């Protein structure tokens, strides 16, 4: 009996995995067709002309399954497939995945809690477990594999797929495309005001200054400042780039006296006339004789 309940659960798990694979394929197909239709409408084939790497290949034709496909069309197919694969993987991993036992217990209340308990205790051998497993086997016979099929999900994917195919057929028949192209998107991105690109910022001029310096310089160097030092007005000026601070400008007569070289004197010591004049009266002869004796020694 333990083997029989295990086979029943494994069979339902296998069916559930097949249905989940069908969901992934339906999601991938719908996303691919929608993205490819949008790429065609938005003239995304021009994106290959914006990169020099693809320039040698633009306009080339490739034979695939007996049909000639232009490089730009093949590139759009690859891009649409990559993006649709990423979207499908994200949706699959974020989806709520329930096991087969949980889904069966939701659809068949008579098996609620009983089927899980019987499967978890299938290796236990007593009369209570054998009776529980026997009852679960009997009650699980009406369970059909179609209970795991999510018809609403498949219907949505089918509706989106039909819409995308109809849109592609209309574009192929009429050649209709929008006026939007990747070039317009590139201009739109360039015009987006990023942080730090405020128009109020002052632009730097070629000479290292800014566009707002001209007015400030006129105010700074236009009229020299005047200060009063000891009752006299003194003009102050800051020369641009001098870096020497304030300079005092005063008008006066220039002294152009030429340099006169002094005469040649001997190496002997001579007494200064001013020295004798400054000696106190009454002691002049005494002091003079003292210094003369010092000079002789």
PDB file of C-alpha atoms in Angstrom:
ATOM      1  CA  UNK A   1       0.000   0.000   0.000  1.00  0.00           C
ATOM      2  CA  UNK A   2       2.861   2.382   0.720  1.00  0.00           C
ATOM      3  CA  UNK A   3       4.221   1.845  -2.788  1.00  0.00           C
ATOM      4  CA  UNK A   4       0.822   2.414  -4.326  1.00  0.00           C
ATOM      5  CA  UNK A   5       0.250   5.808  -2.635  1.00  0.00           C
ATOM      6  CA  UNK A   6       3.769   6.853  -3.663  1.00  0.00           C
ATOM      7  CA  UNK A   7       3.088   5.928  -7.297  1.00  0.00           C
ATOM      8  CA  UNK A   8      -0.130   7.936  -7.281  1.00  0.00           C
ATOM      9  CA  UNK A   9       1.607  11.085  -5.995  1.00  0.00           C
ATOM     10  CA  UNK A  10       4.545  10.686  -8.415  1.00  0.00           C
ATOM     11  CA  UNK A  11       2.173  10.320 -11.341  1.00  0.00           C
ATOM     12  CA  UNK A  12       0.376  13.516 -10.457  1.00  0.00           C
ATOM     13  CA  UNK A  13       3.686  15.348  -9.939  1.00  0.00           C
ATOM     14  CA  UNK A  14       4.834  14.300 -13.416  1.00  0.00           C
ATOM     15  CA  UNK A  15       1.620  15.627 -14.975  1.00  0.00           C
ATOM     16  CA  UNK A  16       1.984  18.883 -13.048  1.00  0.00           C
ATOM     17  CA  UNK A  17       5.550  19.374 -14.370  1.00  0.00           C
ATOM     18  CA  UNK A  18       4.352  18.893 -17.935  1.00  0.00           C
ATOM     19  CA  UNK A  19       1.668  21.505 -17.479  1.00  0.00           C
ATOM     20  CA  UNK A  20       4.180  23.933 -16.000  1.00  0.00           C
ATOM     21  CA  UNK A  21       6.393  23.424 -19.025  1.00  0.00           C
ATOM     22  CA  UNK A  22       3.384  24.231 -21.194  1.00  0.00           C
ATOM     23  CA  UNK A  23       2.809  27.438 -19.228  1.00  0.00           C
ATOM     24  CA  UNK A  24       6.439  28.490 -19.725  1.00  0.00           C
ATOM     25  CA  UNK A  25       6.263  27.857 -23.464  1.00  0.00           C
ATOM     26  CA  UNK A  26       2.994  29.780 -23.795  1.00  0.00           C
ATOM     27  CA  UNK A  27       4.397  32.730 -21.836  1.00  0.00           C
ATOM     28  CA  UNK A  28       7.598  32.732 -23.888  1.00  0.00           C
ATOM     29  CA  UNK A  29       5.753  32.607 -27.202  1.00  0.00           C
ATOM     30  CA  UNK A  30       3.333  35.390 -26.250  1.00  0.00           C
ATOM     31  CA  UNK A  31       6.106  37.645 -24.929  1.00  0.00           C
ATOM     32  CA  UNK A  32       8.273  37.035 -27.999  1.00  0.00           C
ATOM     33  CA  UNK A  33       5.526  37.873 -30.487  1.00  0.00           C
ATOM     34  CA  UNK A  34       4.457  40.999 -28.594  1.00  0.00           C
ATOM     35  CA  UNK A  35       8.033  42.298 -28.313  1.00  0.00           C
ATOM     36  CA  UNK A  36       8.770  41.561 -31.965  1.00  0.00           C
ATOM     37  CA  UNK A  37       5.596  43.344 -33.066  1.00  0.00           C
ATOM     38  CA  UNK A  38       6.548  46.377 -30.973  1.00  0.00           C
ATOM     39  CA  UNK A  39      10.080  46.376 -32.413  1.00  0.00           C
ATOM     40  CA  UNK A  40       8.692  46.354 -35.944  1.00  0.00           C
ATOM     41  CA  UNK A  41       6.213  49.157 -35.243  1.00  0.00           C
ATOM     42  CA  UNK A  42       8.855  51.333 -33.563  1.00  0.00           C
ATOM     43  CA  UNK A  43      11.387  50.884 -36.405  1.00  0.00           C
ATOM     44  CA  UNK A  44      13.878  49.283 -34.049  1.00  0.00           C
ATOM     45  CA  UNK A  45      15.747  47.849 -37.036  1.00  0.00           C
ATOM     46  CA  UNK A  46      17.395  51.273 -37.335  1.00  0.00           C
ATOM     47  CA  UNK A  47      19.222  50.627 -34.085  1.00  0.00           C
ATOM     48  CA  UNK A  48      21.781  48.554 -35.983  1.00  0.00           C
ATOM     49  CA  UNK A  49      22.662  51.618 -38.075  1.00  0.00           C
ATOM     50  CA  UNK A  50      23.612  53.526 -34.917  1.00  0.00           C
ATOM     51  CA  UNK A  51      26.526  51.205 -34.120  1.00  0.00           C
ATOM     52  CA  UNK A  52      29.575  50.976 -36.351  1.00  0.00           C
ATOM     53  CA  UNK A  53      30.017  47.317 -35.392  1.00  0.00           C
ATOM     54  CA  UNK A  54      26.924  46.271 -37.343  1.00  0.00           C
ATOM     55  CA  UNK A  55      27.486  48.518 -40.380  1.00  0.00           C
ATOM     56  CA  UNK A  56      29.219  45.798 -42.493  1.00  0.00           C
ATOM     57  CA  UNK A  57      26.248  43.475 -41.951  1.00  0.00           C
ATOM     58  CA  UNK A  58      23.324  45.831 -42.544  1.00  0.00           C
ATOM     59  CA  UNK A  59      21.388  44.923 -45.662  1.00  0.00           C
ATOM     60  CA  UNK A  60      22.892  41.430 -45.871  1.00  0.00           C
ATOM     61  CA  UNK A  61      20.538  38.506 -46.479  1.00  0.00           C
ATOM     62  CA  UNK A  62      20.744  35.059 -44.919  1.00  0.00           C
ATOM     63  CA  UNK A  63      19.000  31.902 -46.076  1.00  0.00           C
ATOM     64  CA  UNK A  64      17.250  30.158 -43.180  1.00  0.00           C
ATOM     65  CA  UNK A  65      14.944  27.190 -43.822  1.00  0.00           C
ATOM     66  CA  UNK A  66      14.754  28.158 -47.479  1.00  0.00           C
ATOM     67  CA  UNK A  67      13.718  31.764 -46.762  1.00  0.00           C
ATOM     68  CA  UNK A  68      15.921  34.825 -47.117  1.00  0.00           C
ATOM     69  CA  UNK A  69      15.987  37.004 -44.017  1.00  0.00           C
ATOM     70  CA  UNK A  70      17.597  40.427 -43.864  1.00  0.00           C
ATOM     71  CA  UNK A  71      20.194  40.967 -41.136  1.00  0.00           C
ATOM     72  CA  UNK A  72      18.101  43.660 -39.428  1.00  0.00           C
ATOM     73  CA  UNK A  73      15.075  41.345 -39.236  1.00  0.00           C
ATOM     74  CA  UNK A  74      17.212  38.524 -37.875  1.00  0.00           C
ATOM     75  CA  UNK A  75      18.668  40.888 -35.282  1.00  0.00           C
ATOM     76  CA  UNK A  76      15.201  41.953 -34.133  1.00  0.00           C
ATOM     77  CA  UNK A  77      14.197  38.310 -33.767  1.00  0.00           C
ATOM     78  CA  UNK A  78      17.235  37.596 -31.610  1.00  0.00           C
ATOM     79  CA  UNK A  79      16.663  40.674 -29.450  1.00  0.00           C
ATOM     80  CA  UNK A  80      12.975  39.876 -28.986  1.00  0.00           C
ATOM     81  CA  UNK A  81      13.805  36.295 -28.022  1.00  0.00           C
ATOM     82  CA  UNK A  82      16.429  37.345 -25.466  1.00  0.00           C
ATOM     83  CA  UNK A  83      14.139  39.870 -23.787  1.00  0.00           C
ATOM     84  CA  UNK A  84      11.177  37.488 -23.793  1.00  0.00           C
ATOM     85  CA  UNK A  85      13.366  34.756 -22.284  1.00  0.00           C
ATOM     86  CA  UNK A  86      14.377  37.095 -19.454  1.00  0.00           C
ATOM     87  CA  UNK A  87      10.781  38.166 -18.779  1.00  0.00           C
ATOM     88  CA  UNK A  88       9.550  34.570 -18.790  1.00  0.00           C
ATOM     89  CA  UNK A  89      12.285  33.442 -16.400  1.00  0.00           C
ATOM     90  CA  UNK A  90      11.446  36.252 -13.979  1.00  0.00           C
ATOM     91  CA  UNK A  91       7.739  35.416 -14.065  1.00  0.00           C
ATOM     92  CA  UNK A  92       8.429  31.702 -13.599  1.00  0.00           C
ATOM     93  CA  UNK A  93      10.649  32.141 -10.543  1.00  0.00           C
ATOM     94  CA  UNK A  94       8.275  34.638  -8.963  1.00  0.00           C
ATOM     95  CA  UNK A  95       5.213  32.425  -9.488  1.00  0.00           C
ATOM     96  CA  UNK A  96       3.672  30.521  -6.588  1.00  0.00           C
ATOM     97  CA  UNK A  97       4.569  26.858  -7.147  1.00  0.00           C
ATOM     98  CA  UNK A  98       2.424  24.331  -5.317  1.00  0.00           C
ATOM     99  CA  UNK A  99       3.020  20.614  -5.283  1.00  0.00           C
ATOM    100  CA  UNK A 100       0.559  18.057  -6.610  1.00  0.00           C
ATOM    101  CA  UNK A 101      -0.732  17.087  -3.152  1.00  0.00           C
ATOM    102  CA  UNK A 102      -1.645  20.708  -2.313  1.00  0.00           C
ATOM    103  CA  UNK A 103      -3.510  21.152  -5.600  1.00  0.00           C
ATOM    104  CA  UNK A 104      -5.380  17.869  -5.179  1.00  0.00           C
ATOM    105  CA  UNK A 105      -6.441  18.768  -1.641  1.00  0.00           C
ATOM    106  CA  UNK A 106      -7.712  22.152  -2.880  1.00  0.00           C
ATOM    107  CA  UNK A 107      -9.824  20.575  -5.600  1.00  0.00           C
ATOM    108  CA  UNK A 108     -10.985  17.576  -3.545  1.00  0.00           C
ATOM    109  CA  UNK A 109     -11.881  18.527   0.049  1.00  0.00           C
ATOM    110  CA  UNK A 110     -12.396  14.878   0.962  1.00  0.00           C
ATOM    111  CA  UNK A 111      -8.640  14.356   0.652  1.00  0.00           C
ATOM    112  CA  UNK A 112      -7.673  17.490   2.567  1.00  0.00           C
ATOM    113  CA  UNK A 113      -4.995  16.732   5.170  1.00  0.00           C
ATOM    114  CA  UNK A 114      -5.577  13.002   4.679  1.00  0.00           C
ATOM    115  CA  UNK A 115      -3.531  12.599   1.492  1.00  0.00           C
ATOM    116  CA  UNK A 116      -0.550  14.521   2.847  1.00  0.00           C
ATOM    117  CA  UNK A 117      -0.624  12.614   6.126  1.00  0.00           C
ATOM    118  CA  UNK A 118      -0.836   9.278   4.341  1.00  0.00           C
ATOM    119  CA  UNK A 119       2.085  10.174   2.022  1.00  0.00           C
ATOM    120  CA  UNK A 120       4.297  11.417   4.859  1.00  0.00           C
ATOM    121  CA  UNK A 121       3.660   8.267   6.949  1.00  0.00           C
ATOM    122  CA  UNK A 122       3.796   5.776   4.090  1.00  0.00           C
ATOM    123  CA  UNK A 123       6.805   4.001   5.647  1.00  0.00           C
ATOM    124  CA  UNK A 124       5.015   3.488   8.970  1.00  0.00           C
ATOM    125  CA  UNK A 125       3.449   0.072   9.385  1.00  0.00           C
ATOM    126  CA  UNK A 126       0.479  -0.044  11.744  1.00  0.00           C
ATOM    127  CA  UNK A 127      -3.224  -0.557  11.436  1.00  0.00           C
ATOM    128  CA  UNK A 128      -4.077   3.168  11.605  1.00  0.00           C
ATOM    129  CA  UNK A 129      -1.688   4.144   8.798  1.00  0.00           C
ATOM    130  CA  UNK A 130      -2.759   1.176   6.652  1.00  0.00           C
ATOM    131  CA  UNK A 131      -6.402   2.142   7.048  1.00  0.00           C
ATOM    132  CA  UNK A 132      -5.602   5.824   6.216  1.00  0.00           C
ATOM    133  CA  UNK A 133      -3.605   4.923   3.089  1.00  0.00           C
ATOM    134  CA  UNK A 134      -6.297   2.536   1.904  1.00  0.00           C
ATOM    135  CA  UNK A 135      -8.955   5.216   2.234  1.00  0.00           C
ATOM    136  CA  UNK A 136      -6.814   7.813   0.417  1.00  0.00           C
ATOM    137  CA  UNK A 137      -6.167   5.397  -2.472  1.00  0.00           C
ATOM    138  CA  UNK A 138      -9.862   4.810  -2.915  1.00  0.00           C
ATOM    139  CA  UNK A 139     -10.785   8.510  -2.670  1.00  0.00           C
ATOM    140  CA  UNK A 140      -8.017   9.551  -5.092  1.00  0.00           C
ATOM    141  CA  UNK A 141      -9.293   7.458  -7.979  1.00  0.00           C
ATOM    142  CA  UNK A 142     -11.642  10.214  -9.238  1.00  0.00           C
ATOM    143  CA  UNK A 143      -8.694  12.650  -9.472  1.00  0.00           C
ATOM    144  CA  UNK A 144      -8.026  13.491 -13.125  1.00  0.00           C
ATOM    145  CA  UNK A 145      -4.826  15.021 -14.558  1.00  0.00           C
ATOM    146  CA  UNK A 146      -6.842  17.916 -15.962  1.00  0.00           C
ATOM    147  CA  UNK A 147      -7.267  19.244 -12.405  1.00  0.00           C
ATOM    148  CA  UNK A 148      -3.732  20.672 -12.689  1.00  0.00           C
ATOM    149  CA  UNK A 149      -4.442  22.569 -15.899  1.00  0.00           C
ATOM    150  CA  UNK A 150      -4.827  26.334 -15.464  1.00  0.00           C
ATOM    151  CA  UNK A 151      -7.154  27.140 -18.299  1.00  0.00           C
ATOM    152  CA  UNK A 152      -7.386  30.856 -17.527  1.00  0.00           C
ATOM    153  CA  UNK A 153      -3.643  31.289 -17.836  1.00  0.00           C
ATOM    154  CA  UNK A 154      -3.498  29.456 -21.126  1.00  0.00           C
ATOM    155  CA  UNK A 155      -6.457  31.448 -22.435  1.00  0.00           C
ATOM    156  CA  UNK A 156      -4.673  34.750 -21.676  1.00  0.00           C
ATOM    157  CA  UNK A 157      -1.488  33.611 -23.391  1.00  0.00           C
ATOM    158  CA  UNK A 158      -3.463  32.400 -26.379  1.00  0.00           C
ATOM    159  CA  UNK A 159      -5.336  35.699 -26.665  1.00  0.00           C
ATOM    160  CA  UNK A 160      -2.091  37.711 -26.542  1.00  0.00           C
ATOM    161  CA  UNK A 161      -0.480  35.424 -29.117  1.00  0.00           C
ATOM    162  CA  UNK A 162      -3.394  35.789 -31.540  1.00  0.00           C
ATOM    163  CA  UNK A 163      -3.352  39.569 -31.144  1.00  0.00           C
ATOM    164  CA  UNK A 164       0.399  39.766 -31.834  1.00  0.00           C
ATOM    165  CA  UNK A 165       0.130  37.519 -34.886  1.00  0.00           C
ATOM    166  CA  UNK A 166      -2.764  39.589 -36.265  1.00  0.00           C
ATOM    167  CA  UNK A 167      -0.774  42.795 -35.728  1.00  0.00           C
ATOM    168  CA  UNK A 168       2.268  41.379 -37.537  1.00  0.00           C
ATOM    169  CA  UNK A 169       0.092  40.211 -40.397  1.00  0.00           C
ATOM    170  CA  UNK A 170      -1.445  43.691 -40.693  1.00  0.00           C
ATOM    171  CA  UNK A 171       1.992  45.325 -40.735  1.00  0.00           C
ATOM    172  CA  UNK A 172       3.283  42.858 -43.328  1.00  0.00           C
ATOM    173  CA  UNK A 173       0.214  43.424 -45.506  1.00  0.00           C
ATOM    174  CA  UNK A 174       0.028  47.229 -45.307  1.00  0.00           C
ATOM    175  CA  UNK A 175       3.612  48.137 -44.452  1.00  0.00           C
ATOM    176  CA  UNK A 176       2.375  50.398 -41.647  1.00  0.00           C
ATOM    177  CA  UNK A 177       4.983  51.666 -39.201  1.00  0.00           C
ATOM    178  CA  UNK A 178       5.062  54.507 -36.710  1.00  0.00           C
ATOM    179  CA  UNK A 179       7.184  57.623 -37.184  1.00  0.00           C
ATOM    180  CA  UNK A 180       9.122  56.864 -33.991  1.00  0.00           C
ATOM    181  CA  UNK A 181      12.652  55.532 -34.405  1.00  0.00           C
ATOM    182  CA  UNK A 182      15.657  54.850 -32.154  1.00  0.00           C
ATOM    183  CA  UNK A 183      17.116  58.178 -33.274  1.00  0.00           C
ATOM    184  CA  UNK A 184      14.191  59.980 -31.615  1.00  0.00           C
ATOM    185  CA  UNK A 185      14.723  57.984 -28.443  1.00  0.00           C
ATOM    186  CA  UNK A 186      18.413  58.884 -28.464  1.00  0.00           C
ATOM    187  CA  UNK A 187      17.587  62.608 -28.696  1.00  0.00           C
ATOM    188  CA  UNK A 188      15.040  62.223 -25.920  1.00  0.00           C
ATOM    189  CA  UNK A 189      17.636  60.611 -23.637  1.00  0.00           C
ATOM    190  CA  UNK A 190      20.147  63.373 -24.370  1.00  0.00           C
ATOM    191  CA  UNK A 191      17.590  66.050 -23.425  1.00  0.00           C
ATOM    192  CA  UNK A 192      16.770  64.451 -20.059  1.00  0.00           C
ATOM    193  CA  UNK A 193      17.988  66.819 -17.282  1.00  0.00           C
ATOM    194  CA  UNK A 194      20.312  64.644 -15.224  1.00  0.00           C
ATOM    195  CA  UNK A 195      21.419  65.740 -11.715  1.00  0.00           C
ATOM    196  CA  UNK A 196      24.180  68.324 -11.939  1.00  0.00           C
ATOM    197  CA  UNK A 197      23.068  69.670 -15.330  1.00  0.00           C
ATOM    198  CA  UNK A 198      21.181  72.670 -13.947  1.00  0.00           C
ATOM    199  CA  UNK A 199      20.934  75.507 -16.437  1.00  0.00           C
ATOM    200  CA  UNK A 200      21.553  78.044 -13.642  1.00  0.00           C
ATOM    201  CA  UNK A 201      25.143  76.936 -13.305  1.00  0.00           C
ATOM    202  CA  UNK A 202      27.735  79.459 -14.550  1.00  0.00           C
ATOM    203  CA  UNK A 203      29.592  78.392 -17.656  1.00  0.00           C
ATOM    204  CA  UNK A 204      33.386  78.531 -17.784  1.00  0.00           C
ATOM    205  CA  UNK A 205      34.924  80.831 -20.393  1.00  0.00           C
ATOM    206  CA  UNK A 206      38.062  80.171 -22.422  1.00  0.00           C
ATOM    207  CA  UNK A 207      40.230  82.457 -20.266  1.00  0.00           C
ATOM    208  CA  UNK A 208      39.468  80.429 -17.151  1.00  0.00           C
ATOM    209  CA  UNK A 209      36.822  82.792 -15.818  1.00  0.00           C
ATOM    210  CA  UNK A 210      33.082  82.487 -15.837  1.00  0.00           C
ATOM    211  CA  UNK A 211      30.397  84.272 -17.763  1.00  0.00           C
ATOM    212  CA  UNK A 212      29.340  86.072 -14.581  1.00  0.00           C
ATOM    213  CA  UNK A 213      32.821  87.414 -13.843  1.00  0.00           C
ATOM    214  CA  UNK A 214      32.638  90.356 -16.274  1.00  0.00           C
ATOM    215  CA  UNK A 215      30.064  92.239 -14.281  1.00  0.00           C
ATOM    216  CA  UNK A 216      31.798  91.432 -11.002  1.00  0.00           C
ATOM    217  CA  UNK A 217      35.162  92.552 -12.391  1.00  0.00           C
ATOM    218  CA  UNK A 218      33.688  95.877 -13.502  1.00  0.00           C
ATOM    219  CA  UNK A 219      32.399  96.460 -10.001  1.00  0.00           C
ATOM    220  CA  UNK A 220      35.700  95.385  -8.434  1.00  0.00           C
ATOM    221  CA  UNK A 221      38.181  97.243 -10.668  1.00  0.00           C
ATOM    222  CA  UNK A 222      35.983 100.008 -12.165  1.00  0.00           C
ATOM    223  CA  UNK A 223      36.319 102.735  -9.485  1.00  0.00           C
ATOM    224  CA  UNK A 224      39.262 102.514  -7.043  1.00  0.00           C
ATOM    225  CA  UNK A 225      38.360 102.488  -3.402  1.00  0.00           C
ATOM    226  CA  UNK A 226      39.325 105.501  -1.288  1.00  0.00           C
ATOM    227  CA  UNK A 227      40.392 105.385   2.347  1.00  0.00           C
ATOM    228  CA  UNK A 228      41.491 108.184   4.675  1.00  0.00           C
ATOM    229  CA  UNK A 229      44.863 107.837   6.417  1.00  0.00           C
ATOM    230  CA  UNK A 230      45.676 110.626   8.940  1.00  0.00           C
ATOM    231  CA  UNK A 231      43.346 113.026   7.208  1.00  0.00           C
ATOM    232  CA  UNK A 232      44.723 112.281   3.707  1.00  0.00           C
ATOM    233  CA  UNK A 233      42.697 110.459   1.068  1.00  0.00           C
ATOM    234  CA  UNK A 234      44.605 107.508  -0.377  1.00  0.00           C
ATOM    235  CA  UNK A 235      43.512 105.629  -3.510  1.00  0.00           C
ATOM    236  CA  UNK A 236      43.626 101.833  -3.329  1.00  0.00           C
ATOM    237  CA  UNK A 237      43.775  99.551  -6.335  1.00  0.00           C
ATOM    238  CA  UNK A 238      43.959  95.759  -6.695  1.00  0.00           C
ATOM    239  CA  UNK A 239      45.887  94.984  -9.884  1.00  0.00           C
ATOM    240  CA  UNK A 240      44.456  91.867 -11.585  1.00  0.00           C
ATOM    241  CA  UNK A 241      46.731  88.922 -11.005  1.00  0.00           C
ATOM    242  CA  UNK A 242      49.365  90.904  -9.094  1.00  0.00           C
ATOM    243  CA  UNK A 243      48.744  89.114  -5.832  1.00  0.00           C
ATOM    244  CA  UNK A 244      50.547  91.801  -3.813  1.00  0.00           C
ATOM    245  CA  UNK A 245      47.569  93.271  -1.977  1.00  0.00           C
ATOM    246  CA  UNK A 246      46.930  96.977  -1.764  1.00  0.00           C
ATOM    247  CA  UNK A 247      49.365  99.552  -3.110  1.00  0.00           C
ATOM    248  CA  UNK A 248      49.451 103.183  -2.036  1.00  0.00           C
ATOM    249  CA  UNK A 249      49.441 105.639  -4.877  1.00  0.00           C
ATOM    250  CA  UNK A 250      50.594 109.184  -4.053  1.00  0.00           C
ATOM    251  CA  UNK A 251      51.618 111.972  -6.362  1.00  0.00           C
ATOM    252  CA  UNK A 252      54.785 113.975  -5.498  1.00  0.00           C
ATOM    253  CA  UNK A 253      58.007 115.365  -6.817  1.00  0.00           C
ATOM    254  CA  UNK A 254      60.539 112.849  -7.978  1.00  0.00           C
ATOM    255  CA  UNK A 255      64.031 113.071  -6.453  1.00  0.00           C
ATOM    256  CA  UNK A 256      66.577 112.369  -9.187  1.00  0.00           C
ATOM    257  CA  UNK A 257      69.758 113.141  -7.149  1.00  0.00           C
ATOM    258  CA  UNK A 258      72.831 111.543  -8.622  1.00  0.00           C
ATOM    259  CA  UNK A 259      75.246 109.474  -6.523  1.00  0.00           C
ATOM    260  CA  UNK A 260      78.470 111.280  -5.441  1.00  0.00           C
ATOM    261  CA  UNK A 261      81.415 109.134  -4.484  1.00  0.00           C
ATOM    262  CA  UNK A 262      83.284 110.136  -1.314  1.00  0.00           C
ATOM    263  CA  UNK A 263      86.980 110.917  -1.261  1.00  0.00           C
ATOM    264  CA  UNK A 264      89.786 108.522  -0.333  1.00  0.00           C
ATOM    265  CA  UNK A 265      90.977 108.668   3.291  1.00  0.00           C
ATOM    266  CA  UNK A 266      93.957 107.113   4.994  1.00  0.00           C
ATOM    267  CA  UNK A 267      93.799 104.074   7.167  1.00  0.00           C
ATOM    268  CA  UNK A 268      94.812 105.993  10.324  1.00  0.00           C
ATOM    269  CA  UNK A 269      92.144 106.726  12.870  1.00  0.00           C
ATOM    270  CA  UNK A 270      91.014 110.339  13.021  1.00  0.00           C
ATOM    271  CA  UNK A 271      89.043 112.008  15.694  1.00  0.00           C
ATOM    272  CA  UNK A 272      85.622 113.289  14.894  1.00  0.00           C
ATOM    273  CA  UNK A 273      84.994 116.990  15.325  1.00  0.00           C
ATOM    274  CA  UNK A 274      81.519 116.264  16.570  1.00  0.00           C
ATOM    275  CA  UNK A 275      83.019 114.074  19.299  1.00  0.00           C
ATOM    276  CA  UNK A 276      85.005 117.015  20.798  1.00  0.00           C
ATOM    277  CA  UNK A 277      82.080 119.315  20.579  1.00  0.00           C
ATOM    278  CA  UNK A 278      79.925 117.019  22.665  1.00  0.00           C
ATOM    279  CA  UNK A 279      82.438 116.653  25.560  1.00  0.00           C
ATOM    280  CA  UNK A 280      81.457 118.485  28.755  1.00  0.00           C
ATOM    281  CA  UNK A 281      83.351 121.630  29.496  1.00  0.00           C
ATOM    282  CA  UNK A 282      86.021 121.367  32.233  1.00  0.00           C
ATOM    283  CA  UNK A 283      86.711 117.675  31.464  1.00  0.00           C
ATOM    284  CA  UNK A 284      87.414 117.972  27.769  1.00  0.00           C
ATOM    285  CA  UNK A 285      91.254 118.016  28.078  1.00  0.00           C
ATOM    286  CA  UNK A 286      91.280 115.132  30.583  1.00  0.00           C
ATOM    287  CA  UNK A 287      89.035 112.891  28.498  1.00  0.00           C
ATOM    288  CA  UNK A 288      90.939 113.776  25.328  1.00  0.00           C
ATOM    289  CA  UNK A 289      94.282 112.854  26.822  1.00  0.00           C
ATOM    290  CA  UNK A 290      92.782 109.520  28.118  1.00  0.00           C
ATOM    291  CA  UNK A 291      91.616 108.417  24.728  1.00  0.00           C
ATOM    292  CA  UNK A 292      94.860 109.549  23.093  1.00  0.00           C
ATOM    293  CA  UNK A 293      96.815 107.302  25.481  1.00  0.00           C
ATOM    294  CA  UNK A 294      94.510 104.395  24.667  1.00  0.00           C
ATOM    295  CA  UNK A 295      95.092 104.974  20.973  1.00  0.00           C
ATOM    296  CA  UNK A 296      98.900 104.971  21.450  1.00  0.00           C
ATOM    297  CA  UNK A 297      98.771 101.678  23.415  1.00  0.00           C
TER     298      UNK A 297
END
